[in-house]
Short mmCIF file of C-alpha atoms and ligand atoms in Angstrom, two decimals:
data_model
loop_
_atom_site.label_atom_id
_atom_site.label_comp_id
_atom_site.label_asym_id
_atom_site.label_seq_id
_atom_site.Cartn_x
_atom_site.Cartn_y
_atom_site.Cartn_z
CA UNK A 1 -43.04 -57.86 61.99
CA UNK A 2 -39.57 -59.30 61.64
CA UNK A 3 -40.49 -62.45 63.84
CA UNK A 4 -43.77 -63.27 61.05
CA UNK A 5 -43.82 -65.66 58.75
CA UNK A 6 -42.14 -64.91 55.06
CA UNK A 7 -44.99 -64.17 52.54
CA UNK A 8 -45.23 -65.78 49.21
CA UNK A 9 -47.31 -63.63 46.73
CA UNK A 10 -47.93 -66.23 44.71
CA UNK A 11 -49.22 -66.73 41.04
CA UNK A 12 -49.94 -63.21 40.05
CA UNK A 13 -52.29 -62.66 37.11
CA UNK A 14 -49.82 -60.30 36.03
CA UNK A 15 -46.98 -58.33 37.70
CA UNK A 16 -44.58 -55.28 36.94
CA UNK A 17 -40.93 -57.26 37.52
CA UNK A 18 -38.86 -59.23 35.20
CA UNK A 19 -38.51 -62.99 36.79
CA UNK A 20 -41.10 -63.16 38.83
CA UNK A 21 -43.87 -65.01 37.38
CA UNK A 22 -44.47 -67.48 40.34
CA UNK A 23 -44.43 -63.96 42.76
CA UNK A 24 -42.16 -62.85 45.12
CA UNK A 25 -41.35 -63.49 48.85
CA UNK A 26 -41.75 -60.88 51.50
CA UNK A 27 -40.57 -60.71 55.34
CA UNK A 28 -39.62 -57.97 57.71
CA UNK A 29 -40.62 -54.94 55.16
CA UNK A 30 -38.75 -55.91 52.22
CA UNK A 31 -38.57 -58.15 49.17
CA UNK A 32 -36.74 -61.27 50.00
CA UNK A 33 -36.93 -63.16 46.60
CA UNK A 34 -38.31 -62.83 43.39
CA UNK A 35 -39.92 -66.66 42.11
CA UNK A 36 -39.36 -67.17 38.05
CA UNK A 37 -41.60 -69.27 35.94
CA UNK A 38 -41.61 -72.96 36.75
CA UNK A 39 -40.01 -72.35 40.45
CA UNK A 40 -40.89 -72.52 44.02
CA UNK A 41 -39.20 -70.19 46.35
CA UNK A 42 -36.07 -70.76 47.77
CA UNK A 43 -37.47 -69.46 51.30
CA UNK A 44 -38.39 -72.29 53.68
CA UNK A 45 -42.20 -71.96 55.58
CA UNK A 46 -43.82 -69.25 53.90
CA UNK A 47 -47.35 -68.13 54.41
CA UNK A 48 -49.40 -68.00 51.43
CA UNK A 49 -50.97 -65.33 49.86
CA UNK A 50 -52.73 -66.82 46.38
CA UNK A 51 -52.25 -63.19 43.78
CA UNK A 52 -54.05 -65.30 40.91
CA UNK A 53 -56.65 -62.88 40.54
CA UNK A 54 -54.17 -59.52 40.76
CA UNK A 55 -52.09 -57.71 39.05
CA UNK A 56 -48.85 -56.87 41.25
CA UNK A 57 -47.28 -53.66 41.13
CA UNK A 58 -44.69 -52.00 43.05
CA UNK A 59 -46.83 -49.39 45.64
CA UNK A 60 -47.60 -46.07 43.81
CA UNK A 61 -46.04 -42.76 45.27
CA UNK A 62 -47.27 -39.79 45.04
CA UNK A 63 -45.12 -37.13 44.97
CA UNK A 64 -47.25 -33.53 45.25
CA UNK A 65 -50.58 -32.70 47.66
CA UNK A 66 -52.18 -30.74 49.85
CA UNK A 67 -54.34 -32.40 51.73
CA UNK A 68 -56.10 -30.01 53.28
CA UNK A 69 -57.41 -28.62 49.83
CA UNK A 70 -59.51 -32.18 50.50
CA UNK A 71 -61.84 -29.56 52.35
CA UNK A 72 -62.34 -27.13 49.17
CA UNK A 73 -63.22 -29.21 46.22
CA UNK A 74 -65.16 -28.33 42.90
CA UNK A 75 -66.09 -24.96 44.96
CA UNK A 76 -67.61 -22.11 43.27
CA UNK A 77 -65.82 -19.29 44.24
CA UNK A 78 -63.01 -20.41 42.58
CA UNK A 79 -63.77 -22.67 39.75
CA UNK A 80 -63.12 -22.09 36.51
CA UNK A 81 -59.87 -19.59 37.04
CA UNK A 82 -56.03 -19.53 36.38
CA UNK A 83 -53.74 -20.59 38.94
CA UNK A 84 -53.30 -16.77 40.55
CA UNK A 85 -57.26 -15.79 40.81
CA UNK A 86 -57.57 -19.20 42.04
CA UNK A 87 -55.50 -19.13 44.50
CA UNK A 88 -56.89 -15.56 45.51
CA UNK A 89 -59.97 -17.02 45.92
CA UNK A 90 -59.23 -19.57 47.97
CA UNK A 91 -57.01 -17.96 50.52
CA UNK A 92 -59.52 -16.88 52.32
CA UNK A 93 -61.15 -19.80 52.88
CA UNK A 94 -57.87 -21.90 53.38
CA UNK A 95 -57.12 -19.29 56.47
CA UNK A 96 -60.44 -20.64 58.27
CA UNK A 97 -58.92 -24.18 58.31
CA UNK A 98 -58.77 -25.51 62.00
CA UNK A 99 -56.28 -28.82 63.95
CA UNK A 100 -60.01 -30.97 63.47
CA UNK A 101 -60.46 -30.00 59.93
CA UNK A 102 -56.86 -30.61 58.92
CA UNK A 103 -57.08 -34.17 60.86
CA UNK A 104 -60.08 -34.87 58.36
CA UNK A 105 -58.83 -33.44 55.64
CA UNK A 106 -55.46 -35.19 55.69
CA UNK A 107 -57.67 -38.58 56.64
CA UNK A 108 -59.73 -38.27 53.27
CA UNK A 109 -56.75 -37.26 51.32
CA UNK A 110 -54.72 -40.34 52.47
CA UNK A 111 -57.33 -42.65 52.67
CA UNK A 112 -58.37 -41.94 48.58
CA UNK A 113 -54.37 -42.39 47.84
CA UNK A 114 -54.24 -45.72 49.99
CA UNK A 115 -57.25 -47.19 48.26
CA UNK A 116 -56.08 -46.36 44.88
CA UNK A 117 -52.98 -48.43 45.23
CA UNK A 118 -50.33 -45.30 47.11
CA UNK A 119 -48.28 -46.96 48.97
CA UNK A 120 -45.85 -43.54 49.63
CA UNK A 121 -47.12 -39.79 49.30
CA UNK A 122 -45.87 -36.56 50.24
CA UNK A 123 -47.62 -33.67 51.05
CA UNK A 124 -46.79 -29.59 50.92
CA UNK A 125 -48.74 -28.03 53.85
CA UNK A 126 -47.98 -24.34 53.90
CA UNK A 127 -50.91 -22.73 55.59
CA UNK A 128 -50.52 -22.23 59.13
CA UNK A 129 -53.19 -19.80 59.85
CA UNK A 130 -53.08 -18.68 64.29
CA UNK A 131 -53.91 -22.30 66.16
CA UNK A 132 -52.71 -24.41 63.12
CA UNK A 133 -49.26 -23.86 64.63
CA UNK A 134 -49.13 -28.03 64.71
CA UNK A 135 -50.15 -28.84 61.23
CA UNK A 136 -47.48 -31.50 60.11
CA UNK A 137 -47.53 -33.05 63.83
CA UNK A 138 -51.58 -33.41 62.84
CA UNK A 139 -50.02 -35.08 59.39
CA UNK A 140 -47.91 -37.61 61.16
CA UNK A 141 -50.47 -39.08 63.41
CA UNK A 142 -52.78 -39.59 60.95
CA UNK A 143 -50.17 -41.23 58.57
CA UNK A 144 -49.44 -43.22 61.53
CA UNK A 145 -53.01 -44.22 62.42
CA UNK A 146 -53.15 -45.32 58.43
CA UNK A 147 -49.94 -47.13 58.16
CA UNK A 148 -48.92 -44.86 54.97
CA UNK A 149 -45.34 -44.57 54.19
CA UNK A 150 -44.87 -40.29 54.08
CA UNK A 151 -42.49 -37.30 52.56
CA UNK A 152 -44.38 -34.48 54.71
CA UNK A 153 -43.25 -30.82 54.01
CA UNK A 154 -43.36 -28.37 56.23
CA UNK A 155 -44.16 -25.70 53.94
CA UNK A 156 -44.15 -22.12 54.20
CA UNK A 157 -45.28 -18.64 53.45
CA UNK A 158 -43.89 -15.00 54.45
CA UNK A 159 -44.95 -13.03 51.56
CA UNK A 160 -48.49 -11.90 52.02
CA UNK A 161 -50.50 -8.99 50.15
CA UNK A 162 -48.44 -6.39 52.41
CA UNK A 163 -45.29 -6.82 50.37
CA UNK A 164 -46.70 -7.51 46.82
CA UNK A 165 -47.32 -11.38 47.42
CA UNK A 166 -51.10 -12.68 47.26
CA UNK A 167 -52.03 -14.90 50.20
CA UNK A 168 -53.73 -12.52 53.11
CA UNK A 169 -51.66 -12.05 56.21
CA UNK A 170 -53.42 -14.44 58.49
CA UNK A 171 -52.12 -17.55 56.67
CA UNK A 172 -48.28 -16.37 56.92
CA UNK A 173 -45.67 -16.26 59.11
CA UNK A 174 -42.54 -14.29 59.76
CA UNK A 175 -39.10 -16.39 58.71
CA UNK A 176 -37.85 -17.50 62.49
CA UNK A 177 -40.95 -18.67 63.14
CA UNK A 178 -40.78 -20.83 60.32
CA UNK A 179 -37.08 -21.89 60.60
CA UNK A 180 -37.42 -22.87 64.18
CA UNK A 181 -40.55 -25.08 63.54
CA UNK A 182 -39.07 -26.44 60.81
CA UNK A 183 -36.09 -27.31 62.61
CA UNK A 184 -38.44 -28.40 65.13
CA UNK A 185 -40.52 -30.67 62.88
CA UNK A 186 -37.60 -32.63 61.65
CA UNK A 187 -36.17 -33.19 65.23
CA UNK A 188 -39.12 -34.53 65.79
CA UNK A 189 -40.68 -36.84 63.39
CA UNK A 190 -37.89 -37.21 60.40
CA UNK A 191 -36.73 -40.83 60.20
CA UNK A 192 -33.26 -41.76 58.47
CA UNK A 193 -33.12 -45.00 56.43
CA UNK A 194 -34.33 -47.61 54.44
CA UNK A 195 -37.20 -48.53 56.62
CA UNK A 196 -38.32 -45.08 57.39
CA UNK A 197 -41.64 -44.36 57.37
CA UNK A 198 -42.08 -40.75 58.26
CA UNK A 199 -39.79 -38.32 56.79
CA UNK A 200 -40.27 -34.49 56.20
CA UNK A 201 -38.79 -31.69 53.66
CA UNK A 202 -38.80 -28.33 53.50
CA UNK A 203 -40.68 -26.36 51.44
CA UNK A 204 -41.61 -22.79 51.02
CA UNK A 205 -44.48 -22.40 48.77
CA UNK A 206 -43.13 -21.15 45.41
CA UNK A 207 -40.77 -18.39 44.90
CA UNK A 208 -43.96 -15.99 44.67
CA UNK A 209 -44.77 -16.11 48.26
CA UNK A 210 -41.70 -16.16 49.78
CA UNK A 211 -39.03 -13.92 50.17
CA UNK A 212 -35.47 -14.96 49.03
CA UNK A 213 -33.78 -14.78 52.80
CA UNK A 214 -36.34 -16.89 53.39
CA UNK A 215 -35.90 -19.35 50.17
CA UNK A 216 -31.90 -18.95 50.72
CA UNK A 217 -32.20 -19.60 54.60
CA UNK A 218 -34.52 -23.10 53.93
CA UNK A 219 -31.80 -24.79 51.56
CA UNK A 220 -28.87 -23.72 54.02
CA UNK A 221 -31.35 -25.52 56.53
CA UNK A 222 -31.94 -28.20 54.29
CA UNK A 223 -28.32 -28.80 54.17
CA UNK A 224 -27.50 -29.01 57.47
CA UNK A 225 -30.30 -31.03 58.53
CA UNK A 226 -29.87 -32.96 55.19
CA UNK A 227 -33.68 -33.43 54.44
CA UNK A 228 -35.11 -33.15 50.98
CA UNK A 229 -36.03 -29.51 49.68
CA UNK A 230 -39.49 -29.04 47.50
CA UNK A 231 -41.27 -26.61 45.92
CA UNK A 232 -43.74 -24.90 43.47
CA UNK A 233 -41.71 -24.04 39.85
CA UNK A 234 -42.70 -23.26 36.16
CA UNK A 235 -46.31 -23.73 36.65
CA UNK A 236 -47.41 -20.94 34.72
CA UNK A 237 -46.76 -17.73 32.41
CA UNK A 238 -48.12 -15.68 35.07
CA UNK A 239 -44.79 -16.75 37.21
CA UNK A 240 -42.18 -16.23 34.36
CA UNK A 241 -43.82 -12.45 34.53
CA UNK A 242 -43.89 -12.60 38.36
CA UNK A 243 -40.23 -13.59 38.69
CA UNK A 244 -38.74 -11.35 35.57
CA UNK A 245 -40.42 -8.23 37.15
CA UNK A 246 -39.57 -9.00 40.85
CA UNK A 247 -36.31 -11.02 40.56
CA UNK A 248 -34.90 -9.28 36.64
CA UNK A 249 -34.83 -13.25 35.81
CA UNK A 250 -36.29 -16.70 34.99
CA UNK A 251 -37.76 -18.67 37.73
CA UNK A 252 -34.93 -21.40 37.73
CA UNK A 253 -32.29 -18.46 37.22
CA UNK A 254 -33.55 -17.05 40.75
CA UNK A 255 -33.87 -21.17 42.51
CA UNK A 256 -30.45 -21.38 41.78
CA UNK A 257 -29.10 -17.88 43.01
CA UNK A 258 -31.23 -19.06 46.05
CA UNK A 259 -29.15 -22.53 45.95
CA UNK A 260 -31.61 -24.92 45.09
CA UNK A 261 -30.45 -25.97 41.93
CA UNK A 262 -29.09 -29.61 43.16
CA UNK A 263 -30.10 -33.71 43.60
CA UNK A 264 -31.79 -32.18 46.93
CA UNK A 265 -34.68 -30.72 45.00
CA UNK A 266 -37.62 -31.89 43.98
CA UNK A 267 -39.92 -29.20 42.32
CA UNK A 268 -43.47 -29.41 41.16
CA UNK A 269 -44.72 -29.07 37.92
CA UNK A 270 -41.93 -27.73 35.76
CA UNK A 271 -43.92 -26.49 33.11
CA UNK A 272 -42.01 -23.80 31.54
CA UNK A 273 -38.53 -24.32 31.16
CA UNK A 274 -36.19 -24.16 28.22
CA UNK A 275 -33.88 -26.60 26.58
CA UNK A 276 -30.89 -24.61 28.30
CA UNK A 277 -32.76 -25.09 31.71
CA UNK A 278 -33.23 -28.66 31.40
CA UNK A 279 -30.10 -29.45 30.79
CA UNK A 280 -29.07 -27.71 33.80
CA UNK A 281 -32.12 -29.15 36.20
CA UNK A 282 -30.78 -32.97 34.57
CA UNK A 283 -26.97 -32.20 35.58
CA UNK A 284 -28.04 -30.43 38.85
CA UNK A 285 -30.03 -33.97 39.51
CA UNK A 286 -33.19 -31.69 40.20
CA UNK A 287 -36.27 -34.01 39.61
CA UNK A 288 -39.66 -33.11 39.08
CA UNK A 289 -42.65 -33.83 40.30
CA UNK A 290 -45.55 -34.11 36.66
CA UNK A 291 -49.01 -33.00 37.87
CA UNK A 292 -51.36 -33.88 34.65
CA UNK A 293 -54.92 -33.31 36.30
CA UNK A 294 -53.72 -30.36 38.08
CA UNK A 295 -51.91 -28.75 34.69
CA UNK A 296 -54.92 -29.51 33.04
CA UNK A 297 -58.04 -28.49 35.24
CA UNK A 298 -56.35 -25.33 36.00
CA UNK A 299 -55.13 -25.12 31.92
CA UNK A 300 -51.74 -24.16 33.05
CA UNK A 301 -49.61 -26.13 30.45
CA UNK A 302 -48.20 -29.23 29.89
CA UNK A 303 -44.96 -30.40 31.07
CA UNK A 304 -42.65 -31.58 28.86
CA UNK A 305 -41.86 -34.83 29.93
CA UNK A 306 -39.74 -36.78 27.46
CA UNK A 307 -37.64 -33.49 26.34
CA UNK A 308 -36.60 -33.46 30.33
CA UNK A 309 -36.39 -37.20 30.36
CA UNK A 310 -33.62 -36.79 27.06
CA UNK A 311 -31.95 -33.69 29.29
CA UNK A 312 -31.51 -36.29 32.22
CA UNK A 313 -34.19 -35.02 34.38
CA UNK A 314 -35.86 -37.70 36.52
CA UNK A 315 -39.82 -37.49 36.32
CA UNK A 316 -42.14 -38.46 38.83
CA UNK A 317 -46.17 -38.14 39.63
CA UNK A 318 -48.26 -36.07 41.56
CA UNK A 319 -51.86 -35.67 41.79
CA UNK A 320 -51.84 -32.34 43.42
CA UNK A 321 -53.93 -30.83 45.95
CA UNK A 322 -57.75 -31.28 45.59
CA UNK A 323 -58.64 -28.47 45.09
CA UNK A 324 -56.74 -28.52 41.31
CA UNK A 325 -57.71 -31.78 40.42
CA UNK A 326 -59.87 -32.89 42.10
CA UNK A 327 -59.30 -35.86 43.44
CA UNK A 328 -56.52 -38.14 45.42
CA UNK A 329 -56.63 -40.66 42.68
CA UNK A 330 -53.07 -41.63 42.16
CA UNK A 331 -54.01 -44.60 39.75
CA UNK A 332 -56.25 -42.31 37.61
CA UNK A 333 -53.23 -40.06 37.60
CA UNK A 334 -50.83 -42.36 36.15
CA UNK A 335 -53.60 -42.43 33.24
CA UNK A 336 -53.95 -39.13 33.38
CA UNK A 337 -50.24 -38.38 32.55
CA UNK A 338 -50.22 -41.08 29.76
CA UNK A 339 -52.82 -39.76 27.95
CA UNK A 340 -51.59 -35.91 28.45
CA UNK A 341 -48.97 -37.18 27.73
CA UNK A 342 -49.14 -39.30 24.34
CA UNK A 343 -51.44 -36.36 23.02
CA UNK A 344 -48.02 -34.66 23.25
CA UNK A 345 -45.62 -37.10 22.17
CA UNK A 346 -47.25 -39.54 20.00
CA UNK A 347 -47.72 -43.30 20.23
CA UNK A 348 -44.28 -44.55 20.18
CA UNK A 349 -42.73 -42.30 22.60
CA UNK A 350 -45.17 -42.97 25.85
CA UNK A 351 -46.70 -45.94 26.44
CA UNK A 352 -48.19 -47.04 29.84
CA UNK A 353 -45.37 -48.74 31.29
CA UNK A 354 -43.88 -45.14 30.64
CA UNK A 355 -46.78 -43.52 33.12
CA UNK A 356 -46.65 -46.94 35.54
CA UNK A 357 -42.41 -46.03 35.56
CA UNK A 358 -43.12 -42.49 36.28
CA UNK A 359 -45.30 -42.76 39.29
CA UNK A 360 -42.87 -45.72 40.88
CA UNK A 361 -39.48 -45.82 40.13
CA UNK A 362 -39.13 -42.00 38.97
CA UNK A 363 -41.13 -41.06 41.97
CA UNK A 364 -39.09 -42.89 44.68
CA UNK A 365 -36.44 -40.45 43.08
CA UNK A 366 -37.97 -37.59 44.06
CA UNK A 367 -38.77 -38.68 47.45
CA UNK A 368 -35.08 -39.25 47.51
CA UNK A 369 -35.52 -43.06 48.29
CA UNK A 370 -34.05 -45.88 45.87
CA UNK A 371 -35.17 -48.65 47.87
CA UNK A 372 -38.55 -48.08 47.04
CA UNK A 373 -40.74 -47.91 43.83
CA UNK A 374 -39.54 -51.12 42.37
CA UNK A 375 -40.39 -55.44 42.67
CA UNK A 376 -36.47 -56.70 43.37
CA UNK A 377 -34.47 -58.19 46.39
CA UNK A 378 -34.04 -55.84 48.59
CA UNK A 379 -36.60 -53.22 48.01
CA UNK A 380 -39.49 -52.55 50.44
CA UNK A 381 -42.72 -54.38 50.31
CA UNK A 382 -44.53 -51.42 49.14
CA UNK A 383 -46.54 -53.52 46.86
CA UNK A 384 -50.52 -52.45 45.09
CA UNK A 385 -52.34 -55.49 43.87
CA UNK A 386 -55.29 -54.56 41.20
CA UNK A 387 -58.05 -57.07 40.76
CA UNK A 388 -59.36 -57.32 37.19
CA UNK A 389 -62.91 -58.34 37.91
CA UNK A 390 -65.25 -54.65 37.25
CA UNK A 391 -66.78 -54.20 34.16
CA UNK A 392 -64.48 -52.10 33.02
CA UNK A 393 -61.69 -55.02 32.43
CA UNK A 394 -64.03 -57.47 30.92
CA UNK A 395 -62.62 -58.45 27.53
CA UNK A 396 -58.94 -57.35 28.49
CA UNK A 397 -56.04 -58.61 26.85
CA UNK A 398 -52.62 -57.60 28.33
CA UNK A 399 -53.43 -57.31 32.10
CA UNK A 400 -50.76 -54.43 33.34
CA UNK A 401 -52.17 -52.61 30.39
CA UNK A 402 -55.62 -52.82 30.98
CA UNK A 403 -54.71 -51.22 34.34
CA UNK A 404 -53.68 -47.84 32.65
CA UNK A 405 -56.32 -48.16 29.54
CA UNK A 406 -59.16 -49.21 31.23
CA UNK A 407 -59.08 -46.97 33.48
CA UNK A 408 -58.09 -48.73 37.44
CA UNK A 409 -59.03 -46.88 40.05
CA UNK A 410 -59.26 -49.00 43.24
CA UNK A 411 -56.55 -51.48 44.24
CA UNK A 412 -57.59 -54.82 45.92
CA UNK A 413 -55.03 -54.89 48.02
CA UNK A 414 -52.15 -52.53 49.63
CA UNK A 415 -49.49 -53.39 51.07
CA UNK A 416 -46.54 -50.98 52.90
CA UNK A 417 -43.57 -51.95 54.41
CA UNK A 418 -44.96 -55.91 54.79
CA UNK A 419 -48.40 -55.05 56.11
CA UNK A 420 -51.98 -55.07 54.42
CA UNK A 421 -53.15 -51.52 54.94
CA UNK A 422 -55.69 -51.99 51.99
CA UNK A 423 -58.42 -55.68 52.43
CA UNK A 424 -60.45 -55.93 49.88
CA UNK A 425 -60.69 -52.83 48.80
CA UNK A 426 -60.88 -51.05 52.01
CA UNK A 427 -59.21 -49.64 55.10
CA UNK A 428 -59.17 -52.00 57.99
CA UNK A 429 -60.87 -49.91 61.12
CA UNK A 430 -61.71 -46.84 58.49
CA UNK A 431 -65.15 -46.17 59.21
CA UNK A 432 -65.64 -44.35 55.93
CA UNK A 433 -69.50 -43.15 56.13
CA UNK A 434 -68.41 -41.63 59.47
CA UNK A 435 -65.52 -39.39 57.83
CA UNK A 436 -67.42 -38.61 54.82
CA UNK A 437 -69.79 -37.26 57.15
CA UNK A 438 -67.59 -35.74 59.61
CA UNK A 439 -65.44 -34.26 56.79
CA UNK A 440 -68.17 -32.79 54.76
CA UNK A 441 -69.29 -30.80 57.74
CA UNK A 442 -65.95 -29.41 58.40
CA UNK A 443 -65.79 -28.41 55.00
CA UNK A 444 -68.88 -26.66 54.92
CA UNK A 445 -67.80 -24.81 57.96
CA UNK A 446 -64.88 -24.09 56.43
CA UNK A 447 -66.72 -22.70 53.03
CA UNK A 448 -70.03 -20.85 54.48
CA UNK A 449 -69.42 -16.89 54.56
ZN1 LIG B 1 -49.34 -27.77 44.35
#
């Protein structure tokens, strides 16, 4: 890639930088110069790549999944329930999940994030029912085979029904076992700097389904392998009940005796904390990862996102796994949170550069990576392009707006780390009717009985 031509994206309809009216220059992954109005860049033979049609915005990232919940959508069994009963009800169903259905599921899931302008997305795998002993090696080479940039976590579980936790005991496993793979997995696939495009974190499920050797054990891990820590905090009452009776304190009270509280930790959800807390999470650095489909499908609350925003706390976007939402949408989610959002707040205090800010630049902070989520020098060429041309548009008036307002849900174009992954509007060599297909039936398998 570094010997290619530079690439001028030039003339965008619209795009989310100040300075770069005439478009910007990319080569070898990154942003190589920004083109102001009434210039020509600075950078001698440069391909061309005519954005008069698009609106330019830095790549999304998406900063909470599972994919695998790809495989349990809109199902029955466990619609229409609170975040406990729902998870009891799919359990079950989660511990059928095989290496084929994972591949698919994790295929779907990254394909619907790609296409709706993700350019980065993590994911928090923490099922590892007998035979699924390789799940985040199955994550990898499907990232790979995408060309999506990826935060995988190798979650875990070792609280199941036996000691007071929910999940059935075929879909946990005992602490070494975890600690070694997870050592294992990061030996293995973790990449260190700006042009990484496979990293992983750990990240034991939420303080309800794992014990607190286990949660202390993970960070001191974390540490020493200095990878990024995630997990599952303040979504609901039913936790602030669940940690008070099992822990004598608040959920945040017991991440920090388990030393999590610090710039390490990304958590998601954050529903339910107090002013005191904030402030703590905001000088701790702890970000936090705003799930507004997910919150609301599942009626769980609403995260308070400009009080944590005043406290210092950095805010990013997640579209959660599809089982809560229930979709991979990341562009729907940004709209998502802005309407949740302004409902909340009112019309002055979020506005949809707010959302669009949330779901780059405050993501890339909980992914732990500065150098993306932004258009300037230097930054990767993680880059979604939005074409304005559906019904939908017709009749717009500010362009980056009508992105949030009217509702975009299908970038033109996506580009990571200086290469199309996204042509119009769909994944080179993705045979989609074939997964849908493929997919569906592993699903079914998955759900029958
Ligand atoms: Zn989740």
């Amino acid at each position: 890639m570094n010997d290619a031509k530079p690439i001028w994206i030039r003339d965008p309809l619209a795009i989310l930088a100040d300075g770069a009216e005439r478009g910007i220059v990319v080569k070898g992954g990154q942003i190589i110069e920004l083109v102001p109005a009434g210039a020509a860049p600075a950078t001698a033979d440069v391909a061309v790549f005519d954005a008069g049609d698009h609106v330019v915005l830095p790549g999304l990232i998406n900063t909470h999944h599972h994919f695998y919940q790809t495989l349990t959508r809109a199902l029955p069994a466990a619609m229409d329930r609170e975040l406990f009963p729902w998870l009891q009800a799919l359990y079950p169903v989660w511990a059928k999940l095989t290496p084929d259905a994972l591949d698919l599921g994790v295929t779907v899931a990254m394909s619907e994030l790609l296409l709706s302008g993700c350019t980065t997305t993590t994911d928090h795998h923490y099922v590892f029912p007998a035979g699924l002993e390789d799940a985040v090696d199955i994550e990898v080479a499907v990232a790979r085979r995408l060309g999506v940039r990826v935060l995988l976590t190798r979650g875990s579980m070792n609280l199941s029904q036996r000691d007071g936790g929910l999940p059935p005991d075929s879909v946990v496993q005992d602490e070494d076992t975890i600690l070694a793979d997870s050592a294992r997995v990061v030996g293995k696939h973790h990449q260190r700097g700006a042009d990484a495009m496979v990293q992983i974190a750990l990240a034991p499920c939420s303080p309800f389904s794992v014990s607190t050797s286990l949660m202390r054990a993970t960070a001191d891990l974390a540490d020493k392998l200095d990878v990024r820590l995630h997990t599952h905090l303040a979504e609901t009452e039913d936790e602030n009940r669940f940690c008070q009776e099992m822990f004598g304190c608040r959920p945040l009270d017991y991440l920090e005796q388990c030393g999590w509280l610090n710039a390490r930790t990304w958590l998601a959800h954050g529903i339910f904390f107090n002013a005191d807390e904030m402030k703590r999470l905001g000088k701790a650095k702890t970000t936090i990862s705003h799930c507004a489909c997910s919150n609301q499908l599942l009626a769980s609350g609403c995260c308070p996102v400009c009080e944590m925003e005043e406290a210092g706390v950095g805010i990013g976007i997640g579209v959660d796994g599809s089982a809560s939402n229930d979709g991979s949408n990341l562009m729907q989610e940004v709209r998502a949170a802005f309407l949740l959002q302004r409902a909340r707040y009112g019309v002055t205090k979020v506005s949809h550069k707010d959302a669009l800010r949330w779901a780059t630049k405050g993501s890339a902070a909980c992914v732990g990576r500065p150098e993306l989520g932004e258009i300037a020098v230097g930054k990767a060429a993680d880059l979604a392009l939005f074409r304005l041309d559906e019904l939908r548009f017709s009749g717009h008036g500010d362009p980056l707006a009508a992105l949030v307002l009217c509702g975009a849900h299908r970038a033109d174009r996506v580009m990571v780390a200086g290469k199309w992954a996204v042509i119009d509007g769909a994944i080179p060599g993705l045979d989609v009717a074939d997964v849908i297909q493929r997919h569906s039936s592993a699903a079914r398998a998955m759900q029958a009985g």
